[in-house]
Amino acid sequence: MRNSRKLMQLIKNNCQNREQVGYQIKQQSPLANAGENRPAFLIYDVIDSWWGVSAEMIKRDLLTVSDATDIDVYINSPGGDVFEATAIYSSLKAHPAKIHVHIDGIAASAATRIALAGDTIEIADSGFYMIHYAWTLALGNAQEIRDTADMLDKVDNTIVNDYEKRTEAGEKQVRNWMQAETWFTAQEALEHGFVDSIMQDGSTDQTTNKAWDLTTYQNAPEPKAPENTFPRRERLERFANMLLATS
């Protein structure tokens, strides 16, 4: 099954050669005011119960902050398991706190399902938001695999419904976006209503940003070239010329 291989490849590409899962919880968000009970959840990984951020992790930590009034959820994720993401979404929606989602880099595929839990959603100016039809793994006989496909249709229907409510776009438009595996820039995500605002420069913690391997996806944006390459080379050349001039 092609989509099953794609899901496994996504996990493999982004979970190799690392020491720990990109997930943290801080009891006090950097956005909290004095005396405010406002924790922060950092989801900087694949969404997966074995290799990445799982629904169990999120639920376990949400239970420890049951009296929080606000929760900040920071996302930079290439996606992953739709059922894990749905469980995370449900856990966040069920929490009494107001959920503030901050997309620091990419919210792709299943990660957008998590982002939908936000009462407020903002995205970095250079961020991306990608939606497509759900993937999953299926094992068993023909009937069991057909049942899995039927379940995926039901999952897609719930996601389409949530995208519709979030964007106020019609069902046909949302399904066209999902069928085309659409990548929205920050400005496009704002224009279509997937997010409420674009972060101001400097509001994202770039020190923890990650560059994901997105080759599994059909229409993924090209990775940006390293910044300041020419100025760095220019400084080295000037230094070399200075040494020649003084030798």
mmCIF file of C-alpha atoms in Angstrom:
data_model
loop_
_atom_site.group_PDB
_atom_site.id
_atom_site.type_symbol
_atom_site.label_atom_id
_atom_site.label_comp_id
_atom_site.label_asym_id
_atom_site.label_seq_id
_atom_site.Cartn_x
_atom_site.Cartn_y
_atom_site.Cartn_z
ATOM 1 C CA MET A 1 0.000 0.000 0.000
ATOM 2 C CA ARG A 2 1.621 3.205 -1.214
ATOM 3 C CA ASN A 3 0.354 5.502 1.545
ATOM 4 C CA SER A 4 1.516 3.093 4.245
ATOM 5 C CA ARG A 5 5.022 3.188 2.817
ATOM 6 C CA LYS A 6 4.873 6.988 2.707
ATOM 7 C CA LEU A 7 3.924 7.197 6.369
ATOM 8 C CA MET A 8 6.729 4.843 7.380
ATOM 9 C CA GLN A 9 9.193 6.783 5.226
ATOM 10 C CA LEU A 10 8.158 10.063 6.845
ATOM 11 C CA ILE A 11 8.842 8.605 10.283
ATOM 12 C CA LYS A 12 12.130 7.028 9.187
ATOM 13 C CA ASN A 13 13.396 10.215 7.532
ATOM 14 C CA ASN A 14 12.793 12.332 10.602
ATOM 15 C CA CYS A 15 13.453 9.978 13.519
ATOM 16 C CA GLN A 16 16.923 8.644 12.761
ATOM 17 C CA ASN A 17 20.136 9.489 14.614
ATOM 18 C CA ARG A 18 18.742 11.377 17.569
ATOM 19 C CA GLU A 19 18.883 10.917 21.309
ATOM 20 C CA GLN A 20 15.433 12.042 22.428
ATOM 21 C CA VAL A 21 11.944 12.941 21.280
ATOM 22 C CA GLY A 22 11.363 16.613 20.493
ATOM 23 C CA TYR A 23 8.782 17.138 23.199
ATOM 24 C CA GLN A 24 8.836 19.209 26.383
ATOM 25 C CA ILE A 25 6.440 20.683 28.875
ATOM 26 C CA LYS A 26 7.288 23.773 30.901
ATOM 27 C CA GLN A 27 5.203 24.521 33.970
ATOM 28 C CA GLN A 28 5.355 28.229 33.195
ATOM 29 C CA SER A 29 5.064 29.531 29.653
ATOM 30 C CA PRO A 30 7.345 32.401 28.581
ATOM 31 C CA LEU A 31 4.113 34.257 27.771
ATOM 32 C CA ALA A 32 2.689 33.891 31.287
ATOM 33 C CA ASN A 33 2.090 36.977 33.379
ATOM 34 C CA ALA A 34 3.127 37.095 37.014
ATOM 35 C CA GLY A 35 0.992 34.724 39.074
ATOM 36 C CA GLU A 36 -0.674 33.229 35.989
ATOM 37 C CA ASN A 37 -1.011 29.442 35.778
ATOM 38 C CA ARG A 38 0.018 29.054 32.138
ATOM 39 C CA PRO A 39 2.169 26.046 31.104
ATOM 40 C CA ALA A 40 3.712 25.481 27.667
ATOM 41 C CA PHE A 41 3.838 22.330 25.541
ATOM 42 C CA LEU A 42 6.558 22.023 22.890
ATOM 43 C CA ILE A 43 5.672 19.635 20.020
ATOM 44 C CA TYR A 44 8.745 19.603 17.782
ATOM 45 C CA ASP A 45 8.610 16.110 16.320
ATOM 46 C CA VAL A 46 6.787 13.522 14.261
ATOM 47 C CA ILE A 47 3.403 12.548 15.686
ATOM 48 C CA ASP A 48 3.781 8.858 16.464
ATOM 49 C CA SER A 49 3.229 6.550 19.439
ATOM 50 C CA TRP A 50 6.558 4.738 18.972
ATOM 51 C CA TRP A 51 9.046 7.252 17.575
ATOM 52 C CA GLY A 52 7.719 10.736 18.241
ATOM 53 C CA VAL A 53 5.193 12.714 20.261
ATOM 54 C CA SER A 54 2.319 10.498 21.360
ATOM 55 C CA ALA A 55 -1.200 11.139 22.585
ATOM 56 C CA GLU A 56 -0.258 9.405 25.837
ATOM 57 C CA MET A 57 2.523 11.938 26.486
ATOM 58 C CA ILE A 58 0.196 14.876 25.941
ATOM 59 C CA LYS A 59 -2.679 13.419 27.974
ATOM 60 C CA ARG A 60 -0.380 12.485 30.856
ATOM 61 C CA ASP A 61 1.012 16.013 31.090
ATOM 62 C CA LEU A 62 -2.361 17.691 30.595
ATOM 63 C CA LEU A 63 -3.605 15.836 33.661
ATOM 64 C CA THR A 64 -0.811 17.425 35.708
ATOM 65 C CA VAL A 65 -1.970 20.936 34.757
ATOM 66 C CA SER A 66 -5.709 20.456 35.203
ATOM 67 C CA ASP A 67 -6.052 23.855 36.908
ATOM 68 C CA ALA A 68 -4.247 25.848 34.198
ATOM 69 C CA THR A 69 -6.192 28.809 32.847
ATOM 70 C CA ASP A 70 -4.243 29.041 29.576
ATOM 71 C CA ILE A 71 -1.906 26.660 27.744
ATOM 72 C CA ASP A 72 0.591 27.563 25.007
ATOM 73 C CA VAL A 73 1.235 24.830 22.431
ATOM 74 C CA TYR A 74 4.292 25.362 20.210
ATOM 75 C CA ILE A 75 4.320 23.287 17.018
ATOM 76 C CA ASN A 76 6.982 22.485 14.460
ATOM 77 C CA SER A 77 6.065 19.076 13.049
ATOM 78 C CA PRO A 78 5.997 17.298 9.663
ATOM 79 C CA GLY A 79 2.960 15.284 10.748
ATOM 80 C CA GLY A 80 2.582 11.581 11.356
ATOM 81 C CA ASP A 81 -0.127 9.277 12.702
ATOM 82 C CA VAL A 82 -3.602 10.736 12.186
ATOM 83 C CA PHE A 83 -5.151 8.719 15.026
ATOM 84 C CA GLU A 84 -2.516 9.890 17.510
ATOM 85 C CA ALA A 85 -3.057 13.463 16.314
ATOM 86 C CA THR A 86 -6.821 13.093 16.692
ATOM 87 C CA ALA A 87 -6.381 11.857 20.258
ATOM 88 C CA ILE A 88 -4.075 14.805 21.036
ATOM 89 C CA TYR A 89 -6.620 17.190 19.488
ATOM 90 C CA SER A 90 -9.408 15.682 21.606
ATOM 91 C CA SER A 91 -7.345 15.915 24.806
ATOM 92 C CA LEU A 92 -6.544 19.569 24.196
ATOM 93 C CA LYS A 93 -10.157 20.418 23.330
ATOM 94 C CA ALA A 94 -11.381 18.663 26.466
ATOM 95 C CA HIS A 95 -9.074 20.658 28.745
ATOM 96 C CA PRO A 96 -10.814 23.600 30.466
ATOM 97 C CA ALA A 97 -7.914 25.971 29.738
ATOM 98 C CA LYS A 98 -7.824 28.287 26.774
ATOM 99 C CA ILE A 99 -5.447 26.779 24.196
ATOM 100 C CA HIS A 100 -3.053 29.083 22.321
ATOM 101 C CA VAL A 101 -1.297 27.425 19.357
ATOM 102 C CA HIS A 102 1.950 28.874 17.984
ATOM 103 C CA ILE A 103 3.227 27.351 14.724
ATOM 104 C CA ASP A 104 6.946 28.104 14.938
ATOM 105 C CA GLY A 105 7.905 26.424 11.665
ATOM 106 C CA ILE A 106 5.754 23.808 9.955
ATOM 107 C CA ALA A 107 2.389 22.303 10.801
ATOM 108 C CA ALA A 108 1.974 19.619 8.161
ATOM 109 C CA SER A 109 -0.489 16.788 7.763
ATOM 110 C CA ALA A 110 -1.504 15.371 11.168
ATOM 111 C CA ALA A 111 0.104 18.333 12.964
ATOM 112 C CA THR A 112 -2.635 20.596 11.570
ATOM 113 C CA ARG A 113 -5.157 18.370 13.321
ATOM 114 C CA ILE A 114 -3.469 19.293 16.594
ATOM 115 C CA ALA A 115 -3.313 22.974 15.643
ATOM 116 C CA LEU A 116 -7.089 22.992 15.153
ATOM 117 C CA ALA A 117 -7.472 22.561 18.914
ATOM 118 C CA GLY A 118 -6.325 26.142 19.425
ATOM 119 C CA ASP A 119 -8.726 28.808 20.605
ATOM 120 C CA THR A 120 -6.148 31.106 19.047
ATOM 121 C CA ILE A 121 -3.662 30.083 16.344
ATOM 122 C CA GLU A 122 -0.663 32.059 15.115
ATOM 123 C CA ILE A 123 2.090 31.145 12.661
ATOM 124 C CA ALA A 124 5.631 32.348 12.070
ATOM 125 C CA ASP A 125 6.027 34.619 9.067
ATOM 126 C CA SER A 126 8.182 31.983 7.328
ATOM 127 C CA GLY A 127 5.999 29.071 8.469
ATOM 128 C CA PHE A 128 3.966 26.606 6.400
ATOM 129 C CA TYR A 129 0.628 24.878 6.946
ATOM 130 C CA MET A 130 -0.125 21.759 4.882
ATOM 131 C CA ILE A 131 -3.311 19.695 4.609
ATOM 132 C CA HIS A 132 -4.062 16.466 2.774
ATOM 133 C CA TYR A 133 -6.159 13.338 3.108
ATOM 134 C CA ALA A 134 -5.254 11.072 6.020
ATOM 135 C CA TRP A 135 -2.818 8.175 5.807
ATOM 136 C CA THR A 136 -2.637 5.085 7.976
ATOM 137 C CA LEU A 137 -1.233 1.555 8.133
ATOM 138 C CA ALA A 138 -3.423 -1.489 7.497
ATOM 139 C CA LEU A 139 -2.815 -5.205 8.101
ATOM 140 C CA GLY A 140 -5.164 -8.109 7.597
ATOM 141 C CA ASN A 141 -7.400 -9.654 4.983
ATOM 142 C CA ALA A 142 -9.231 -7.807 2.221
ATOM 143 C CA GLN A 143 -12.310 -7.097 4.337
ATOM 144 C CA GLU A 144 -10.249 -5.786 7.242
ATOM 145 C CA ILE A 145 -8.360 -3.457 4.918
ATOM 146 C CA ARG A 146 -11.660 -2.253 3.416
ATOM 147 C CA ASP A 147 -12.863 -1.566 6.943
ATOM 148 C CA THR A 148 -9.707 0.463 7.569
ATOM 149 C CA ALA A 149 -10.367 2.482 4.400
ATOM 150 C CA ASP A 150 -13.912 3.136 5.582
ATOM 151 C CA MET A 151 -12.541 4.311 8.906
ATOM 152 C CA LEU A 152 -10.139 6.654 7.101
ATOM 153 C CA ASP A 153 -13.092 8.130 5.201
ATOM 154 C CA LYS A 154 -14.777 8.818 8.527
ATOM 155 C CA VAL A 155 -11.600 10.428 9.900
ATOM 156 C CA ASP A 156 -11.288 12.563 6.774
ATOM 157 C CA ASN A 157 -14.920 13.618 7.098
ATOM 158 C CA THR A 158 -14.348 14.861 10.641
ATOM 159 C CA ILE A 159 -11.189 16.725 9.593
ATOM 160 C CA VAL A 160 -12.952 18.265 6.583
ATOM 161 C CA ASN A 161 -15.741 19.387 8.876
ATOM 162 C CA ASP A 162 -13.259 20.994 11.283
ATOM 163 C CA TYR A 163 -11.390 22.732 8.437
ATOM 164 C CA GLU A 164 -14.727 23.994 7.107
ATOM 165 C CA LYS A 165 -15.693 25.468 10.464
ATOM 166 C CA ARG A 166 -12.250 26.965 10.957
ATOM 167 C CA THR A 167 -11.977 28.583 7.509
ATOM 168 C CA GLU A 168 -15.646 29.003 6.561
ATOM 169 C CA ALA A 169 -14.675 27.544 3.193
ATOM 170 C CA GLY A 170 -17.098 25.135 1.553
ATOM 171 C CA GLU A 171 -16.661 21.376 1.689
ATOM 172 C CA LYS A 172 -15.715 21.190 -1.992
ATOM 173 C CA GLN A 173 -12.945 23.760 -1.585
ATOM 174 C CA VAL A 174 -11.539 22.024 1.500
ATOM 175 C CA ARG A 175 -11.550 18.634 -0.226
ATOM 176 C CA ASN A 176 -9.819 20.128 -3.261
ATOM 177 C CA TRP A 177 -7.099 21.529 -1.004
ATOM 178 C CA MET A 178 -6.684 18.181 0.712
ATOM 179 C CA GLN A 179 -6.667 16.212 -2.540
ATOM 180 C CA ALA A 180 -3.975 18.499 -3.948
ATOM 181 C CA GLU A 181 -1.824 18.229 -0.790
ATOM 182 C CA THR A 182 -1.800 21.995 -0.421
ATOM 183 C CA TRP A 183 1.012 23.914 1.302
ATOM 184 C CA PHE A 184 -0.094 27.313 2.579
ATOM 185 C CA THR A 185 2.374 30.072 3.339
ATOM 186 C CA ALA A 186 1.766 32.019 6.531
ATOM 187 C CA GLN A 187 -0.027 34.745 4.592
ATOM 188 C CA GLU A 188 -2.181 32.224 2.711
ATOM 189 C CA ALA A 189 -3.012 30.383 5.929
ATOM 190 C CA LEU A 190 -4.124 33.714 7.413
ATOM 191 C CA GLU A 191 -6.142 34.714 4.341
ATOM 192 C CA HIS A 192 -8.007 31.392 4.289
ATOM 193 C CA GLY A 193 -8.653 31.411 8.039
ATOM 194 C CA PHE A 194 -6.498 28.500 9.176
ATOM 195 C CA VAL A 195 -4.707 30.874 11.569
ATOM 196 C CA ASP A 196 -5.680 34.068 13.342
ATOM 197 C CA SER A 197 -2.430 35.971 13.048
ATOM 198 C CA ILE A 198 1.195 35.981 11.910
ATOM 199 C CA MET A 199 3.877 36.251 14.579
ATOM 200 C CA GLN A 200 5.880 39.428 14.805
ATOM 201 C CA ASP A 201 9.586 39.181 13.966
ATOM 202 C CA GLY A 202 11.573 37.825 16.864
ATOM 203 C CA SER A 203 8.618 36.185 18.625
ATOM 204 C CA THR A 204 9.686 32.672 17.597
ATOM 205 C CA ASP A 205 12.427 30.796 19.430
ATOM 206 C CA GLN A 206 14.610 29.975 16.440
ATOM 207 C CA THR A 207 17.242 28.277 18.619
ATOM 208 C CA THR A 208 15.052 25.172 18.835
ATOM 209 C CA ASN A 209 13.872 25.206 15.227
ATOM 210 C CA LYS A 210 14.326 22.082 13.109
ATOM 211 C CA ALA A 211 14.616 21.436 9.395
ATOM 212 C CA TRP A 212 12.391 18.491 8.523
ATOM 213 C CA ASP A 213 12.903 15.993 5.714
ATOM 214 C CA LEU A 214 9.738 16.562 3.669
ATOM 215 C CA THR A 215 10.655 14.479 0.610
ATOM 216 C CA THR A 216 7.835 12.059 1.450
ATOM 217 C CA TYR A 217 5.323 14.698 0.393
ATOM 218 C CA GLN A 218 4.580 15.533 -3.238
ATOM 219 C CA ASN A 219 4.448 19.320 -3.111
ATOM 220 C CA ALA A 220 6.713 20.186 -0.191
ATOM 221 C CA PRO A 221 8.451 23.583 -0.419
ATOM 222 C CA GLU A 222 12.133 23.603 -1.299
ATOM 223 C CA PRO A 223 14.381 24.066 1.738
ATOM 224 C CA LYS A 224 15.742 27.571 2.080
ATOM 225 C CA ALA A 225 19.357 28.233 1.255
ATOM 226 C CA PRO A 226 21.542 29.028 4.282
ATOM 227 C CA GLU A 227 21.332 32.680 5.218
ATOM 228 C CA ASN A 228 24.290 35.083 5.216
ATOM 229 C CA THR A 229 26.446 32.767 3.079
ATOM 230 C CA PHE A 230 27.851 35.585 0.936
ATOM 231 C CA PRO A 231 28.522 38.025 3.806
ATOM 232 C CA ARG A 232 30.407 35.281 5.655
ATOM 233 C CA ARG A 233 32.506 34.555 2.561
ATOM 234 C CA GLU A 234 33.085 38.262 2.041
ATOM 235 C CA ARG A 235 34.409 38.649 5.597
ATOM 236 C CA LEU A 236 36.798 35.734 5.099
ATOM 237 C CA GLU A 237 38.070 37.235 1.843
ATOM 238 C CA ARG A 238 38.631 40.605 3.507
ATOM 239 C CA PHE A 239 40.529 38.924 6.337
ATOM 240 C CA ALA A 240 42.691 37.002 3.839
ATOM 241 C CA ASN A 241 43.436 40.226 1.926
ATOM 242 C CA MET A 242 44.359 41.964 5.169
ATOM 243 C CA LEU A 243 46.860 39.197 5.983
ATOM 244 C CA LEU A 244 48.401 39.492 2.505
ATOM 245 C CA ALA A 245 48.658 43.251 2.849
ATOM 246 C CA THR A 246 50.491 43.006 6.185
ATOM 247 C CA SER A 247 52.809 40.109 5.321
#
